[in-house]
Amino acid sequence: MPGGQNRGGNGRTQMNGSLYGKLVDSKTDKPIEYASVQLVANRMDTVTKKRKEVVVAGMITKTNGEFLLENVPVFGQMKLRVTVVGFKPYEQAVSFDIKMGGQNGGNGDMSSMMGALDKDLGNIKIDVAEKELENVTVTSSNPGLRLGIDRKVFNVDKNIVSAGGTAVDVMKNVPIVSVDLDGNVTMRNNAPQIFVDGRPTTMTLDQIPADAIDNVEIITNPSAKFDASGGTSGILNIVLKKNKKVGYNGSIRSNIDSRGRLGLGGDINLRQQKVNFFLSGNYNQRKSISTGNTDRTTYGPPGILLNQDDKSTMKGSFGFFRGGVDFFIDNRNTLSLAGNTASGNMNPYSTSEMLSTFTTAPFGSSLAMRSSTSKNHFENAGTSLSYKHNFPKSGQEWTADFNYNGSRNKSSNMISTDSLDLNTKNIIKTSSQRQDGSGTNKNYTFQTDYTNPLSDKSKLELGARLTIRNVDNQNEFYFISGTNAIYNPLLSVKYNSSDKVYAAYTTFSNQLKNFGYQLGLRVESSNYEGHLPDKGQDFNIKFPVSLFPSVFLNNKLKHDQELQLNYTRKINRPNFFQLYPYTDYSDSLNISRGNPGLNPEFTNNLELSYQKTFKNKDNFLASIYYKNTTDLITRYQVRETVPDTILVNTYINADRSFVTGLELVSKNKVAKWWDLTTNLNLFTSKINTGIAGQPDQDQFVSWFAKVNNQFKLAKNLTLQISGEYQSKTILPPGGSGGGGGGGRGGFGGGGGMFGQSTSSQGYVRANYFVDAGIRYEFLKNKQASFSLNMNDIFRTRRSDIHSESLYFTQDVFRRRDPQILRLGFNWRFGKFDPNLFKRKNMKNQNDGGMDNMNMGGQRP
């Protein structure tokens, strides 16, 4: 017998042979190098007495795509498996065509048998994983909105009207979310928590370019796994772009608007072997123009009728850069490091013409012209380090991460007021003041999470988290006399604070046929310390340990229907600006001050949701929600008479509030060329102040509607038209200390020059607007595109607020940046070639068998 013969364990003669062949690309016939080739046989396990698959031979293909598997058992059925990144997995049955004497008509010729021991499998054609690649290069592969009962995911790539803008422009098109003129976000009429990549941030929405965002997650009622803050609204999580496809890919983009402001950006991603690297950058210029009018009646003494016309122009620019690396240590361990930085300048100039008529002594009228020139600079930097370990059991994992986010702001505001003669308009006298501000904000987050699937139907999750926020703020006030600036220590303040939140959670979920449930409990405690070093005052506010249970019940019905009932308890701790005991005199109509004596507010949330998925993949989601909040943080106004009679807007804890609403979201493919997403929110809220002499807020029903249309006009041409209508709505109470702000510290524009309402009594009048955009895609795989969009095309978007208190009645009308046209260009590039950027030592590998073989990167 040939030398390949040996004896098996049962004494039976065993013959070995060789299999060889070549792997080629099915389209180009080019050889495929560094592919993993395995030969698998089905054997009896002597320990378990069960049959299992065993790898009997394997290697990595040479640079010419060839492979040779030697000492292969001749008898028995085997499978040849091929795995290589960028190509579809391949599998075929193989065997040696050995014909023994008398079998299958064979003649038992020894030479024929010898020849059959070396079998040529020929050129094996492997298909490229085209569908996977198209998901990267073709934006239409991802739906614009994915609906789920626990969260909704809005895909920014599909949103044409926000191209070249900021996260504020993105939020205008996200279902359920409402954005005011200054970029402040509300969800169900309350400010949500704003996260970036699942962690708190010091960045405002207008500091994040829209082109850097992958998607936005909307979580209306988070479970115990999530932060307990943001109780009255939920969480908006901004997920930034990051690709992990093998090879390289990226994009270059630019835009210009009708005010001559430019935008530039680009990103690149490299992935090969154990390393994934990504880098992105954006630069944007902005010019924002606001106009407004305020009518105010102040009840004396003295009684004053005020009519004020305002105009503000803000010019500025900012840059945003982000980069990071993922290191795949092995199949079960991954280490990731990422960082981002943003920096910008904003220089608003505002003017106000104020006509005051005294209705009580001393009677008469006065005319004044006020101007405000500001210079503002901000810097933001953040970094994250994370580690992930996958256990052999599928779904079992442990993660640990550290996040840092810090910001630095510096501003100077010169305010001059000219008193004018009513008849001649000549200047009678001029008074000037300057307000300089600076501050830092540093956030640290330490978090660890563990997930263990107890079975294929149940899962246990555990986690712990520590959040530290340090704020250092300084405001200096000067009176200007000629060329001298006289420091006023009474109006100036230095303030620093430290806020720590300790948290731990556990959740257990289980599925019983069509019924599933999740039970969770979160424990949180916090400590807030504030210091006024110049005034020798300290504040130490300890919020004791609080429990936050969550219950989610889910039942899958027939015909792709689903029903869910959930309950959570949440908290809103007062934020820095609500606690900050500094009196801000920069706007004479809205003198404001924080209240360090505020308590946190607690909210009980109850939500019932129903979802239906139709055969054509249309979705319909309906939710009924109820919120009951105690110790509601709300605005409050007090009159002070020292040194002069002034009205100061501050914050207090009201008794409680109630919110009830019905929310409908529908995603429909009306035709092959028309995708439609609609959202309707019907709600009512009531605030009981519980304060003697302070009337309760009037209760009425409000509704909010948003429509987003995508029209496929041609193969490469898409039109988007989106619109929003907001009915008369109660003023948000001013709580929700966790977030929602978009304009503060960024491109807010306008500042306090426009008489923002700050009373707990009032409402926002109805408002609506329509945005539109069109995109033309060209080149192979639609790699390049031009987009043209316009916001508020009918010039109807405005802010029209009525507010009143025991001391005044006020109406404020504002308009900002209507009908801005923006033209953009985007070019995507990439090559998903698994042979790019190979390490040099790979070239030295040969076909040396199991010790050197690449197992295809598959997790055990």
mmCIF file of C-alpha atoms in Angstrom, residues 612-731:
data_model
loop_
_atom_site.group_PDB
_atom_site.id
_atom_site.type_symbol
_atom_site.label_atom_id
_atom_site.label_comp_id
_atom_site.label_asym_id
_atom_site.label_seq_id
_atom_site.Cartn_x
_atom_site.Cartn_y
_atom_site.Cartn_z
ATOM 1 C CA LYS A 612 -48.663 46.972 14.438
ATOM 2 C CA THR A 613 -46.359 45.902 11.594
ATOM 3 C CA PHE A 614 -48.111 45.409 8.286
ATOM 4 C CA LYS A 615 -47.182 42.971 5.532
ATOM 5 C CA ASN A 616 -45.659 45.735 3.434
ATOM 6 C CA LYS A 617 -43.460 46.662 6.458
ATOM 7 C CA ASP A 618 -45.528 49.743 7.329
ATOM 8 C CA ASN A 619 -45.510 50.515 11.051
ATOM 9 C CA PHE A 620 -48.022 52.078 13.393
ATOM 10 C CA LEU A 621 -47.255 52.899 17.030
ATOM 11 C CA ALA A 622 -49.720 54.346 19.546
ATOM 12 C CA SER A 623 -48.873 55.306 23.144
ATOM 13 C CA ILE A 624 -50.927 56.623 26.038
ATOM 14 C CA TYR A 625 -48.795 58.187 28.773
ATOM 15 C CA TYR A 626 -49.356 59.658 32.220
ATOM 16 C CA LYS A 627 -46.839 61.512 34.407
ATOM 17 C CA ASN A 628 -47.255 62.664 37.990
ATOM 18 C CA THR A 629 -44.475 64.905 39.344
ATOM 19 C CA THR A 630 -44.013 66.048 42.930
ATOM 20 C CA ASP A 631 -41.891 69.058 44.017
ATOM 21 C CA LEU A 632 -41.963 70.311 40.434
ATOM 22 C CA ILE A 633 -39.145 72.765 39.701
ATOM 23 C CA THR A 634 -40.865 75.772 38.174
ATOM 24 C CA ARG A 635 -40.310 79.454 37.520
ATOM 25 C CA TYR A 636 -41.352 82.022 40.103
ATOM 26 C CA GLN A 637 -41.213 85.805 40.290
ATOM 27 C CA VAL A 638 -40.602 87.989 43.333
ATOM 28 C CA ARG A 639 -40.559 91.750 43.796
ATOM 29 C CA GLU A 640 -37.552 93.275 45.533
ATOM 30 C CA THR A 641 -37.302 96.894 46.663
ATOM 31 C CA VAL A 642 -33.626 97.176 47.640
ATOM 32 C CA PRO A 643 -31.829 99.082 46.244
ATOM 33 C CA ASP A 644 -34.543 99.724 43.606
ATOM 34 C CA THR A 645 -37.888 98.119 42.909
ATOM 35 C CA ILE A 646 -37.179 95.200 40.577
ATOM 36 C CA LEU A 647 -38.792 91.903 39.561
ATOM 37 C CA VAL A 648 -36.499 88.898 39.930
ATOM 38 C CA ASN A 649 -37.189 85.615 38.138
ATOM 39 C CA THR A 650 -36.097 82.595 40.117
ATOM 40 C CA TYR A 651 -37.092 78.949 40.694
ATOM 41 C CA ILE A 652 -39.140 77.217 43.356
ATOM 42 C CA ASN A 653 -40.544 73.764 44.068
ATOM 43 C CA ALA A 654 -44.239 73.757 43.198
ATOM 44 C CA ASP A 655 -46.604 71.213 44.747
ATOM 45 C CA ARG A 656 -47.089 68.851 41.811
ATOM 46 C CA SER A 657 -47.952 68.564 38.121
ATOM 47 C CA PHE A 658 -49.907 66.125 35.961
ATOM 48 C CA VAL A 659 -49.390 65.326 32.278
ATOM 49 C CA THR A 660 -51.632 63.055 30.189
ATOM 50 C CA GLY A 661 -51.152 62.424 26.485
ATOM 51 C CA LEU A 662 -51.786 60.292 23.419
ATOM 52 C CA GLU A 663 -48.955 59.865 20.929
ATOM 53 C CA LEU A 664 -49.263 58.357 17.446
ATOM 54 C CA VAL A 665 -46.375 57.565 15.087
ATOM 55 C CA SER A 666 -46.868 56.004 11.672
ATOM 56 C CA LYS A 667 -44.338 55.017 8.997
ATOM 57 C CA ASN A 668 -45.863 54.198 5.622
ATOM 58 C CA LYS A 669 -44.670 53.419 2.134
ATOM 59 C CA VAL A 670 -47.548 55.054 0.294
ATOM 60 C CA ALA A 671 -46.046 54.134 -3.069
ATOM 61 C CA LYS A 672 -42.745 52.816 -4.397
ATOM 62 C CA TRP A 673 -41.626 56.424 -4.748
ATOM 63 C CA TRP A 674 -43.190 57.895 -1.577
ATOM 64 C CA ASP A 675 -42.237 57.266 2.067
ATOM 65 C CA LEU A 676 -44.320 59.036 4.708
ATOM 66 C CA THR A 677 -43.692 59.410 8.447
ATOM 67 C CA THR A 678 -46.312 61.138 10.599
ATOM 68 C CA ASN A 679 -46.427 61.960 14.282
ATOM 69 C CA LEU A 680 -49.297 63.328 16.382
ATOM 70 C CA ASN A 681 -49.127 64.145 20.084
ATOM 71 C CA LEU A 682 -52.278 65.175 21.959
ATOM 72 C CA PHE A 683 -51.675 66.187 25.568
ATOM 73 C CA THR A 684 -52.809 68.247 28.531
ATOM 74 C CA SER A 685 -50.947 69.303 31.650
ATOM 75 C CA LYS A 686 -51.734 70.982 34.945
ATOM 76 C CA ILE A 687 -49.469 72.596 37.543
ATOM 77 C CA ASN A 688 -50.579 73.056 41.149
ATOM 78 C CA THR A 689 -48.196 75.630 42.636
ATOM 79 C CA GLY A 690 -49.399 75.224 46.229
ATOM 80 C CA ILE A 691 -48.236 78.795 46.926
ATOM 81 C CA ALA A 692 -50.490 81.283 48.664
ATOM 82 C CA GLY A 693 -51.387 84.138 46.346
ATOM 83 C CA GLN A 694 -49.945 82.402 43.276
ATOM 84 C CA PRO A 695 -52.735 81.223 40.933
ATOM 85 C CA ASP A 696 -52.528 77.751 39.415
ATOM 86 C CA GLN A 697 -51.743 77.375 35.736
ATOM 87 C CA ASP A 698 -54.779 77.186 33.450
ATOM 88 C CA GLN A 699 -55.329 73.725 32.001
ATOM 89 C CA PHE A 700 -56.156 73.169 28.340
ATOM 90 C CA VAL A 701 -55.597 70.559 25.625
ATOM 91 C CA SER A 702 -52.715 71.021 23.176
ATOM 92 C CA TRP A 703 -51.555 69.079 20.160
ATOM 93 C CA PHE A 704 -48.393 68.725 18.139
ATOM 94 C CA ALA A 705 -48.049 67.256 14.633
ATOM 95 C CA LYS A 706 -45.035 66.508 12.452
ATOM 96 C CA VAL A 707 -44.959 65.138 8.885
ATOM 97 C CA ASN A 708 -41.945 63.961 6.893
ATOM 98 C CA ASN A 709 -42.257 63.066 3.197
ATOM 99 C CA GLN A 710 -39.585 61.406 1.036
ATOM 100 C CA PHE A 711 -40.332 61.370 -2.708
ATOM 101 C CA LYS A 712 -38.204 59.318 -5.115
ATOM 102 C CA LEU A 713 -38.638 61.521 -8.189
ATOM 103 C CA ALA A 714 -36.146 59.564 -10.282
ATOM 104 C CA LYS A 715 -33.528 56.874 -9.825
ATOM 105 C CA ASN A 716 -31.000 59.375 -8.490
ATOM 106 C CA LEU A 717 -33.270 62.232 -7.385
ATOM 107 C CA THR A 718 -34.988 62.463 -3.965
ATOM 108 C CA LEU A 719 -37.198 65.237 -2.593
ATOM 109 C CA GLN A 720 -37.934 65.713 1.103
ATOM 110 C CA ILE A 721 -40.703 67.933 2.491
ATOM 111 C CA SER A 722 -41.217 68.108 6.237
ATOM 112 C CA GLY A 723 -43.537 70.206 8.325
ATOM 113 C CA GLU A 724 -44.560 70.802 11.912
ATOM 114 C CA TYR A 725 -47.559 72.366 13.645
ATOM 115 C CA GLN A 726 -47.692 73.250 17.339
ATOM 116 C CA SER A 727 -51.002 74.409 18.791
ATOM 117 C CA LYS A 728 -51.402 76.766 21.719
ATOM 118 C CA THR A 729 -49.317 75.138 24.447
ATOM 119 C CA ILE A 730 -48.729 75.648 28.133
ATOM 120 C CA LEU A 731 -45.286 77.052 28.948
#
